[in-house]
Amino acid sequence: MAEKTQQTEDLIKETAMRLFFQKGHINATTQEIADEAGVNRALIHYYFRSRDLLFEKVLHETLGATREKIDYIFSSQDTLYNKISRFIDIFIDQNIDYPYLENFLVTEMVKNPDKVKELHPVEEKREKLRRILEEQIQEEIASGRIEPISIEHFMVNLMSLCNYPLIAKPMVQNFFGYDEVGYKKFLLERRNVVLQTMFKQPNFSENIK
Amino acid sequence: MAEKTQQTEDLIKETAMRLFFQKGHINATTQEIADEAGVNRALIHYYFRSRDLLFEKVLHETLGATREKIDYIFSSQDTLYNKISRFIDIFIDQNIDYPYLENFLVTEMVKNPDKVKELHPVEEKREKLRRILEEQIQEEIASGRIEPISIEHFMVNLMSLCNYPLIAKPMVQNFFGYDEVGYKKFLLERRNVVLQTMFKQPNFSENIK
DNA sequence: AAAATGTTTAACAATTTTGTTAACGCAAAG
DNA sequence: CTTTGCGTTAACAAAATTGTTAAACATTTT
């Protein structure tokens, strides 16, 4: 029973994730989600009470998982170069799985600006990570491996280079005439492109972990 | 009469643009648009037949205007550095006016993938611009001002660095604690950050047009 | 196996949203 | 002055969508 419950509940969640984040069908109705999952529409209300609550749950779980991975990376003792390298991997992987997550996120945040805050880590943790990162960036700047830049711009650069190509998939595809295979290849190339763009000269001594 | 017609039609279009692109209210209903514009809802159908056609018109006009500007820049005889510099200005300016345009674009494209093609320039023009750009990039690579990179990644880098900060406004704002003023300041700073990130060392001789 | 508990379904109700239409008002043309 | 045509409005109709409920079904517990 608890098994079947979990089965159906997960099925609905996974289907919603697929529709929202993979297919970009942000306005998917409860009926569409139910059809796609092959369950009765009322079950969505049975398990999640309302469409909005389903949204919220799916969103929080997905972001929570990502955040954990990122916190783990930036809390580690690794070099900045390696941290960034790992960050890129995670973001590009996630974006290959859920190309429309970012886009969806923004749309949702505009609807409910209050909920933005819940999605971010607690102040102390953020501050701690910020200090570590700040220090490492200053080191890199001092040794000339990156140009002088604020931590804000550095992070926004990083996120931009990783995320935008996924968000803008239809445009990039059409603009350069990529089919699905070509586009995936392009995405995988970005791993190195982003690293190269963030660090003026790849530092091989640091690259060896 | 033709005047009043144009007045109301433009008023509706401008209001729709404001709601869609400025406020990010992508799912604005015809009623909301009408209320915001202070006109009767039926007028939207009178002038545009359906909500979808209003969408389409507003979208095409906005993109058309942007595309013209970009084509103009890249068709010019300017140096690559200056072209990029002007490109950044236009994109950041447009994004300050219409922060949610990109986001909206993606959402719409996902709904109607067929319409993506209409939004892009004709093949010949695209090819011509591509050849010019390719040549200039190769020159810059040869003279060491930018690292070896394909035209596709170069352009995607550029668009990412300009557009993402706008798309992700709510996240960036919250993450770094920017209010509206602080965020706008951050955006204006990006002009130089993007240039610096795209070109390993700013080339001052070229910078003087 | 009867009761209890939890899951699923179909039918219904309520709401929201879009699209249509007939009538009204007004300005220009005849 | 009245007729014509366009812009506007309110009221109506239709469709889509969400949420609720009572009954059917399945399972576990006693």
PDB file of N, CA and C in Angstrom, chain B residues 29-103:
ATOM      1  N   THR B  29      -3.863  37.400 -19.231  1.00  0.00           N
ATOM      2  CA  THR B  29      -5.083  37.108 -19.989  1.00  0.00           C
ATOM      3  C   THR B  29      -5.501  38.340 -20.782  1.00  0.00           C
ATOM      4  N   THR B  30      -6.393  38.116 -21.722  1.00  0.00           N
ATOM      5  CA  THR B  30      -6.883  39.240 -22.515  1.00  0.00           C
ATOM      6  C   THR B  30      -7.509  40.290 -21.597  1.00  0.00           C
ATOM      7  N   GLN B  31      -8.171  39.818 -20.550  1.00  0.00           N
ATOM      8  CA  GLN B  31      -8.805  40.740 -19.614  1.00  0.00           C
ATOM      9  C   GLN B  31      -7.780  41.626 -18.925  1.00  0.00           C
ATOM     10  N   GLU B  32      -6.709  41.010 -18.492  1.00  0.00           N
ATOM     11  CA  GLU B  32      -5.666  41.772 -17.808  1.00  0.00           C
ATOM     12  C   GLU B  32      -5.052  42.809 -18.743  1.00  0.00           C
ATOM     13  N   ILE B  33      -4.796  42.395 -19.964  1.00  0.00           N
ATOM     14  CA  ILE B  33      -4.221  43.324 -20.936  1.00  0.00           C
ATOM     15  C   ILE B  33      -5.181  44.490 -21.170  1.00  0.00           C
ATOM     16  N   ALA B  34      -6.456  44.140 -21.347  1.00  0.00           N
ATOM     17  CA  ALA B  34      -7.455  45.180 -21.584  1.00  0.00           C
ATOM     18  C   ALA B  34      -7.542  46.135 -20.395  1.00  0.00           C
ATOM     19  N   ASP B  35      -7.598  45.586 -19.197  1.00  0.00           N
ATOM     20  CA  ASP B  35      -7.678  46.423 -18.003  1.00  0.00           C
ATOM     21  C   ASP B  35      -6.492  47.367 -17.924  1.00  0.00           C
ATOM     22  N   GLU B  36      -5.313  46.794 -18.062  1.00  0.00           N
ATOM     23  CA  GLU B  36      -4.070  47.575 -17.981  1.00  0.00           C
ATOM     24  C   GLU B  36      -4.061  48.686 -19.025  1.00  0.00           C
ATOM     25  N   ALA B  37      -4.622  48.393 -20.189  1.00  0.00           N
ATOM     26  CA  ALA B  37      -4.645  49.397 -21.259  1.00  0.00           C
ATOM     27  C   ALA B  37      -5.843  50.334 -21.109  1.00  0.00           C
ATOM     28  N   GLY B  38      -6.777  49.941 -20.249  1.00  0.00           N
ATOM     29  CA  GLY B  38      -7.966  50.759 -20.052  1.00  0.00           C
ATOM     30  C   GLY B  38      -8.926  50.727 -21.219  1.00  0.00           C
ATOM     31  N   VAL B  39      -8.963  49.614 -21.926  1.00  0.00           N
ATOM     32  CA  VAL B  39      -9.894  49.481 -23.053  1.00  0.00           C
ATOM     33  C   VAL B  39     -10.769  48.249 -22.845  1.00  0.00           C
ATOM     34  N   ASN B  40     -11.805  48.167 -23.658  1.00  0.00           N
ATOM     35  CA  ASN B  40     -12.682  47.012 -23.572  1.00  0.00           C
ATOM     36  C   ASN B  40     -11.996  45.786 -24.161  1.00  0.00           C
ATOM     37  N   ARG B  41     -12.225  44.669 -23.489  1.00  0.00           N
ATOM     38  CA  ARG B  41     -11.533  43.442 -23.899  1.00  0.00           C
ATOM     39  C   ARG B  41     -11.843  43.043 -25.340  1.00  0.00           C
ATOM     40  N   ALA B  42     -13.037  43.342 -25.768  1.00  0.00           N
ATOM     41  CA  ALA B  42     -13.425  42.936 -27.120  1.00  0.00           C
ATOM     42  C   ALA B  42     -12.554  43.611 -28.178  1.00  0.00           C
ATOM     43  N   LEU B  43     -11.991  44.747 -27.816  1.00  0.00           N
ATOM     44  CA  LEU B  43     -11.159  45.452 -28.791  1.00  0.00           C
ATOM     45  C   LEU B  43      -9.915  44.664 -29.162  1.00  0.00           C
ATOM     46  N   ILE B  44      -9.454  43.878 -28.214  1.00  0.00           N
ATOM     47  CA  ILE B  44      -8.294  43.033 -28.518  1.00  0.00           C
ATOM     48  C   ILE B  44      -8.636  42.083 -29.652  1.00  0.00           C
ATOM     49  N   HIS B  45      -9.853  41.549 -29.593  1.00  0.00           N
ATOM     50  CA  HIS B  45     -10.277  40.647 -30.669  1.00  0.00           C
ATOM     51  C   HIS B  45     -10.583  41.424 -31.938  1.00  0.00           C
ATOM     52  N   TYR B  46     -11.092  42.598 -31.738  1.00  0.00           N
ATOM     53  CA  TYR B  46     -11.410  43.428 -32.902  1.00  0.00           C
ATOM     54  C   TYR B  46     -10.144  43.729 -33.704  1.00  0.00           C
ATOM     55  N   TYR B  47      -9.075  44.103 -33.019  1.00  0.00           N
ATOM     56  CA  TYR B  47      -7.859  44.490 -33.733  1.00  0.00           C
ATOM     57  C   TYR B  47      -6.948  43.305 -34.082  1.00  0.00           C
ATOM     58  N   PHE B  48      -6.960  42.302 -33.230  1.00  0.00           N
ATOM     59  CA  PHE B  48      -5.974  41.225 -33.444  1.00  0.00           C
ATOM     60  C   PHE B  48      -6.605  39.848 -33.639  1.00  0.00           C
ATOM     61  N   ARG B  49      -7.919  39.802 -33.635  1.00  0.00           N
ATOM     62  CA  ARG B  49      -8.663  38.560 -33.856  1.00  0.00           C
ATOM     63  C   ARG B  49      -8.562  37.569 -32.699  1.00  0.00           C
ATOM     64  N   SER B  50      -7.362  37.286 -32.255  1.00  0.00           N
ATOM     65  CA  SER B  50      -7.242  36.374 -31.115  1.00  0.00           C
ATOM     66  C   SER B  50      -6.018  36.748 -30.286  1.00  0.00           C
ATOM     67  N   ARG B  51      -5.989  36.194 -29.133  1.00  0.00           N
ATOM     68  CA  ARG B  51      -4.869  36.458 -28.236  1.00  0.00           C
ATOM     69  C   ARG B  51      -3.554  35.993 -28.871  1.00  0.00           C
ATOM     70  N   ASP B  52      -3.600  34.853 -29.505  1.00  0.00           N
ATOM     71  CA  ASP B  52      -2.404  34.306 -30.140  1.00  0.00           C
ATOM     72  C   ASP B  52      -1.845  35.236 -31.213  1.00  0.00           C
ATOM     73  N   LEU B  53      -2.743  35.827 -31.995  1.00  0.00           N
ATOM     74  CA  LEU B  53      -2.275  36.713 -33.057  1.00  0.00           C
ATOM     75  C   LEU B  53      -1.677  37.993 -32.489  1.00  0.00           C
ATOM     76  N   LEU B  54      -2.213  38.431 -31.374  1.00  0.00           N
ATOM     77  CA  LEU B  54      -1.607  39.578 -30.699  1.00  0.00           C
ATOM     78  C   LEU B  54      -0.190  39.238 -30.273  1.00  0.00           C
ATOM     79  N   PHE B  55      -0.064  38.107 -29.639  1.00  0.00           N
ATOM     80  CA  PHE B  55       1.260  37.587 -29.276  1.00  0.00           C
ATOM     81  C   PHE B  55       2.226  37.686 -30.434  1.00  0.00           C
ATOM     82  N   GLU B  56       1.796  37.048 -31.510  1.00  0.00           N
ATOM     83  CA  GLU B  56       2.668  36.888 -32.658  1.00  0.00           C
ATOM     84  C   GLU B  56       3.138  38.244 -33.183  1.00  0.00           C
ATOM     85  N   LYS B  57       2.201  39.150 -33.294  1.00  0.00           N
ATOM     86  CA  LYS B  57       2.517  40.462 -33.841  1.00  0.00           C
ATOM     87  C   LYS B  57       3.531  41.185 -32.962  1.00  0.00           C
ATOM     88  N   VAL B  58       3.246  41.206 -31.683  1.00  0.00           N
ATOM     89  CA  VAL B  58       4.123  41.891 -30.745  1.00  0.00           C
ATOM     90  C   VAL B  58       5.517  41.281 -30.770  1.00  0.00           C
ATOM     91  N   LEU B  59       5.555  39.974 -30.808  1.00  0.00           N
ATOM     92  CA  LEU B  59       6.820  39.247 -30.807  1.00  0.00           C
ATOM     93  C   LEU B  59       7.628  39.579 -32.049  1.00  0.00           C
ATOM     94  N   HIS B  60       6.991  39.475 -33.188  1.00  0.00           N
ATOM     95  CA  HIS B  60       7.698  39.714 -34.444  1.00  0.00           C
ATOM     96  C   HIS B  60       8.218  41.135 -34.543  1.00  0.00           C
ATOM     97  N   GLU B  61       7.403  42.078 -34.130  1.00  0.00           N
ATOM     98  CA  GLU B  61       7.844  43.461 -34.229  1.00  0.00           C
ATOM     99  C   GLU B  61       9.050  43.728 -33.337  1.00  0.00           C
ATOM    100  N   THR B  62       9.002  43.204 -32.118  1.00  0.00           N
ATOM    101  CA  THR B  62      10.105  43.425 -31.198  1.00  0.00           C
ATOM    102  C   THR B  62      11.386  42.788 -31.719  1.00  0.00           C
ATOM    103  N   LEU B  63      11.265  41.536 -32.152  1.00  0.00           N
ATOM    104  CA  LEU B  63      12.449  40.846 -32.641  1.00  0.00           C
ATOM    105  C   LEU B  63      12.958  41.463 -33.933  1.00  0.00           C
ATOM    106  N   GLY B  64      12.037  41.854 -34.770  1.00  0.00           N
ATOM    107  CA  GLY B  64      12.440  42.483 -36.026  1.00  0.00           C
ATOM    108  C   GLY B  64      13.299  43.704 -35.771  1.00  0.00           C
ATOM    109  N   ALA B  65      12.877  44.526 -34.832  1.00  0.00           N
ATOM    110  CA  ALA B  65      13.622  45.743 -34.521  1.00  0.00           C
ATOM    111  C   ALA B  65      15.021  45.398 -34.020  1.00  0.00           C
ATOM    112  N   THR B  66      15.100  44.420 -33.130  1.00  0.00           N
ATOM    113  CA  THR B  66      16.409  44.017 -32.610  1.00  0.00           C
ATOM    114  C   THR B  66      17.291  43.478 -33.730  1.00  0.00           C
ATOM    115  N   ARG B  67      16.699  42.614 -34.535  1.00  0.00           N
ATOM    116  CA  ARG B  67      17.475  41.993 -35.606  1.00  0.00           C
ATOM    117  C   ARG B  67      18.048  43.040 -36.559  1.00  0.00           C
ATOM    118  N   GLU B  68      17.246  44.017 -36.875  1.00  0.00           N
ATOM    119  CA  GLU B  68      17.741  45.081 -37.756  1.00  0.00           C
ATOM    120  C   GLU B  68      18.988  45.731 -37.198  1.00  0.00           C
ATOM    121  N   LYS B  69      18.918  46.059 -35.923  1.00  0.00           N
ATOM    122  CA  LYS B  69      20.068  46.703 -35.293  1.00  0.00           C
ATOM    123  C   LYS B  69      21.305  45.814 -35.369  1.00  0.00           C
ATOM    124  N   ILE B  70      21.105  44.514 -35.082  1.00  0.00           N
ATOM    125  CA  ILE B  70      22.238  43.597 -35.064  1.00  0.00           C
ATOM    126  C   ILE B  70      22.812  43.417 -36.468  1.00  0.00           C
ATOM    127  N   ASP B  71      21.927  43.220 -37.413  1.00  0.00           N
ATOM    128  CA  ASP B  71      22.400  43.086 -38.790  1.00  0.00           C
ATOM    129  C   ASP B  71      23.214  44.308 -39.186  1.00  0.00           C
ATOM    130  N   TYR B  72      22.714  45.440 -38.796  1.00  0.00           N
ATOM    131  CA  TYR B  72      23.396  46.682 -39.126  1.00  0.00           C
ATOM    132  C   TYR B  72      24.812  46.686 -38.560  1.00  0.00           C
ATOM    133  N   ILE B  73      24.920  46.264 -37.304  1.00  0.00           N
ATOM    134  CA  ILE B  73      26.246  46.240 -36.674  1.00  0.00           C
ATOM    135  C   ILE B  73      27.189  45.289 -37.399  1.00  0.00           C
ATOM    136  N   PHE B  74      26.721  44.064 -37.601  1.00  0.00           N
ATOM    137  CA  PHE B  74      27.644  43.051 -38.115  1.00  0.00           C
ATOM    138  C   PHE B  74      27.896  43.195 -39.612  1.00  0.00           C
ATOM    139  N   SER B  75      27.078  43.965 -40.280  1.00  0.00           N
ATOM    140  CA  SER B  75      27.343  44.225 -41.699  1.00  0.00           C
ATOM    141  C   SER B  75      28.323  45.368 -41.875  1.00  0.00           C
ATOM    142  N   SER B  76      28.579  46.083 -40.811  1.00  0.00           N
ATOM    143  CA  SER B  76      29.421  47.271 -40.922  1.00  0.00           C
ATOM    144  C   SER B  76      30.883  46.892 -41.139  1.00  0.00           C
ATOM    145  N   GLN B  77      31.707  47.914 -41.338  1.00  0.00           N
ATOM    146  CA  GLN B  77      33.132  47.688 -41.601  1.00  0.00           C
ATOM    147  C   GLN B  77      33.946  47.760 -40.313  1.00  0.00           C
ATOM    148  N   ASP B  78      33.265  47.784 -39.205  1.00  0.00           N
ATOM    149  CA  ASP B  78      33.948  47.982 -37.928  1.00  0.00           C
ATOM    150  C   ASP B  78      34.834  46.791 -37.565  1.00  0.00           C
ATOM    151  N   THR B  79      35.727  47.002 -36.603  1.00  0.00           N
ATOM    152  CA  THR B  79      36.534  45.895 -36.084  1.00  0.00           C
ATOM    153  C   THR B  79      35.660  44.973 -35.267  1.00  0.00           C
ATOM    154  N   LEU B  80      36.131  43.768 -35.063  1.00  0.00           N
ATOM    155  CA  LEU B  80      35.358  42.801 -34.278  1.00  0.00           C
ATOM    156  C   LEU B  80      35.104  43.342 -32.873  1.00  0.00           C
ATOM    157  N   TYR B  81      36.175  43.887 -32.296  1.00  0.00           N
ATOM    158  CA  TYR B  81      36.062  44.399 -30.935  1.00  0.00           C
ATOM    159  C   TYR B  81      34.948  45.444 -30.840  1.00  0.00           C
ATOM    160  N   ASN B  82      34.917  46.332 -31.787  1.00  0.00           N
ATOM    161  CA  ASN B  82      33.899  47.384 -31.755  1.00  0.00           C
ATOM    162  C   ASN B  82      32.513  46.831 -32.051  1.00  0.00           C
ATOM    163  N   LYS B  83      32.446  45.864 -32.941  1.00  0.00           N
ATOM    164  CA  LYS B  83      31.145  45.241 -33.205  1.00  0.00           C
ATOM    165  C   LYS B  83      30.582  44.601 -31.949  1.00  0.00           C
ATOM    166  N   ILE B  84      31.443  43.856 -31.295  1.00  0.00           N
ATOM    167  CA  ILE B  84      31.004  43.191 -30.064  1.00  0.00           C
ATOM    168  C   ILE B  84      30.584  44.227 -29.037  1.00  0.00           C
ATOM    169  N   SER B  85      31.381  45.262 -28.959  1.00  0.00           N
ATOM    170  CA  SER B  85      31.088  46.317 -28.004  1.00  0.00           C
ATOM    171  C   SER B  85      29.713  46.923 -28.262  1.00  0.00           C
ATOM    172  N   ARG B  86      29.408  47.168 -29.526  1.00  0.00           N
ATOM    173  CA  ARG B  86      28.105  47.737 -29.859  1.00  0.00           C
ATOM    174  C   ARG B  86      26.991  46.715 -29.631  1.00  0.00           C
ATOM    175  N   PHE B  87      27.289  45.473 -29.958  1.00  0.00           N
ATOM    176  CA  PHE B  87      26.324  44.391 -29.723  1.00  0.00           C
ATOM    177  C   PHE B  87      25.920  44.345 -28.249  1.00  0.00           C
ATOM    178  N   ILE B  88      26.924  44.391 -27.408  1.00  0.00           N
ATOM    179  CA  ILE B  88      26.657  44.341 -25.963  1.00  0.00           C
ATOM    180  C   ILE B  88      25.755  45.497 -25.546  1.00  0.00           C
ATOM    181  N   ASP B  89      26.093  46.681 -26.025  1.00  0.00           N
ATOM    182  CA  ASP B  89      25.268  47.836 -25.686  1.00  0.00           C
ATOM    183  C   ASP B  89      23.809  47.604 -26.050  1.00  0.00           C
ATOM    184  N   ILE B  90      23.591  47.171 -27.274  1.00  0.00           N
ATOM    185  CA  ILE B  90      22.219  46.981 -27.724  1.00  0.00           C
ATOM    186  C   ILE B  90      21.501  45.925 -26.908  1.00  0.00           C
ATOM    187  N   PHE B  91      22.184  44.830 -26.650  1.00  0.00           N
ATOM    188  CA  PHE B  91      21.523  43.763 -25.909  1.00  0.00           C
ATOM    189  C   PHE B  91      21.221  44.168 -24.491  1.00  0.00           C
ATOM    190  N   ILE B  92      22.183  44.790 -23.860  1.00  0.00           N
ATOM    191  CA  ILE B  92      21.947  45.178 -22.468  1.00  0.00           C
ATOM    192  C   ILE B  92      20.863  46.243 -22.396  1.00  0.00           C
ATOM    193  N   ASP B  93      20.897  47.181 -23.331  1.00  0.00           N
ATOM    194  CA  ASP B  93      19.842  48.189 -23.357  1.00  0.00           C
ATOM    195  C   ASP B  93      18.470  47.536 -23.556  1.00  0.00           C
ATOM    196  N   GLN B  94      18.387  46.683 -24.536  1.00  0.00           N
ATOM    197  CA  GLN B  94      17.109  46.020 -24.803  1.00  0.00           C
ATOM    198  C   GLN B  94      16.649  45.226 -23.589  1.00  0.00           C
ATOM    199  N   ASN B  95      17.610  44.603 -22.951  1.00  0.00           N
ATOM    200  CA  ASN B  95      17.259  43.783 -21.802  1.00  0.00           C
ATOM    201  C   ASN B  95      16.828  44.608 -20.607  1.00  0.00           C
ATOM    202  N   ILE B  96      17.362  45.817 -20.520  1.00  0.00           N
ATOM    203  CA  ILE B  96      16.904  46.681 -19.433  1.00  0.00           C
ATOM    204  C   ILE B  96      15.453  47.089 -19.711  1.00  0.00           C
ATOM    205  N   ASP B  97      15.144  47.340 -20.982  1.00  0.00           N
ATOM    206  CA  ASP B  97      13.767  47.681 -21.341  1.00  0.00           C
ATOM    207  C   ASP B  97      12.830  46.485 -21.205  1.00  0.00           C
ATOM    208  N   TYR B  98      13.272  45.365 -21.736  1.00  0.00           N
ATOM    209  CA  TYR B  98      12.416  44.174 -21.765  1.00  0.00           C
ATOM    210  C   TYR B  98      13.110  42.977 -21.116  1.00  0.00           C
ATOM    211  N   PRO B  99      13.150  42.961 -19.808  1.00  0.00           N
ATOM    212  CA  PRO B  99      13.930  41.934 -19.104  1.00  0.00           C
ATOM    213  C   PRO B  99      13.456  40.512 -19.400  1.00  0.00           C
ATOM    214  N   TYR B 100      12.192  40.355 -19.728  1.00  0.00           N
ATOM    215  CA  TYR B 100      11.674  38.997 -19.853  1.00  0.00           C
ATOM    216  C   TYR B 100      11.501  38.551 -21.293  1.00  0.00           C
ATOM    217  N   LEU B 101      12.007  39.380 -22.198  1.00  0.00           N
ATOM    218  CA  LEU B 101      11.837  39.046 -23.615  1.00  0.00           C
ATOM    219  C   LEU B 101      12.431  37.681 -23.959  1.00  0.00           C
ATOM    220  N   GLU B 102      13.646  37.464 -23.537  1.00  0.00           N
ATOM    221  CA  GLU B 102      14.315  36.188 -23.835  1.00  0.00           C
ATOM    222  C   GLU B 102      13.537  35.012 -23.273  1.00  0.00           C
ATOM    223  N   ASN B 103      13.159  35.188 -22.029  1.00  0.00           N
ATOM    224  CA  ASN B 103      12.426  34.135 -21.355  1.00  0.00           C
ATOM    225  C   ASN B 103      11.115  33.810 -22.072  1.00  0.00           C
TER     226      ASN B 103
END
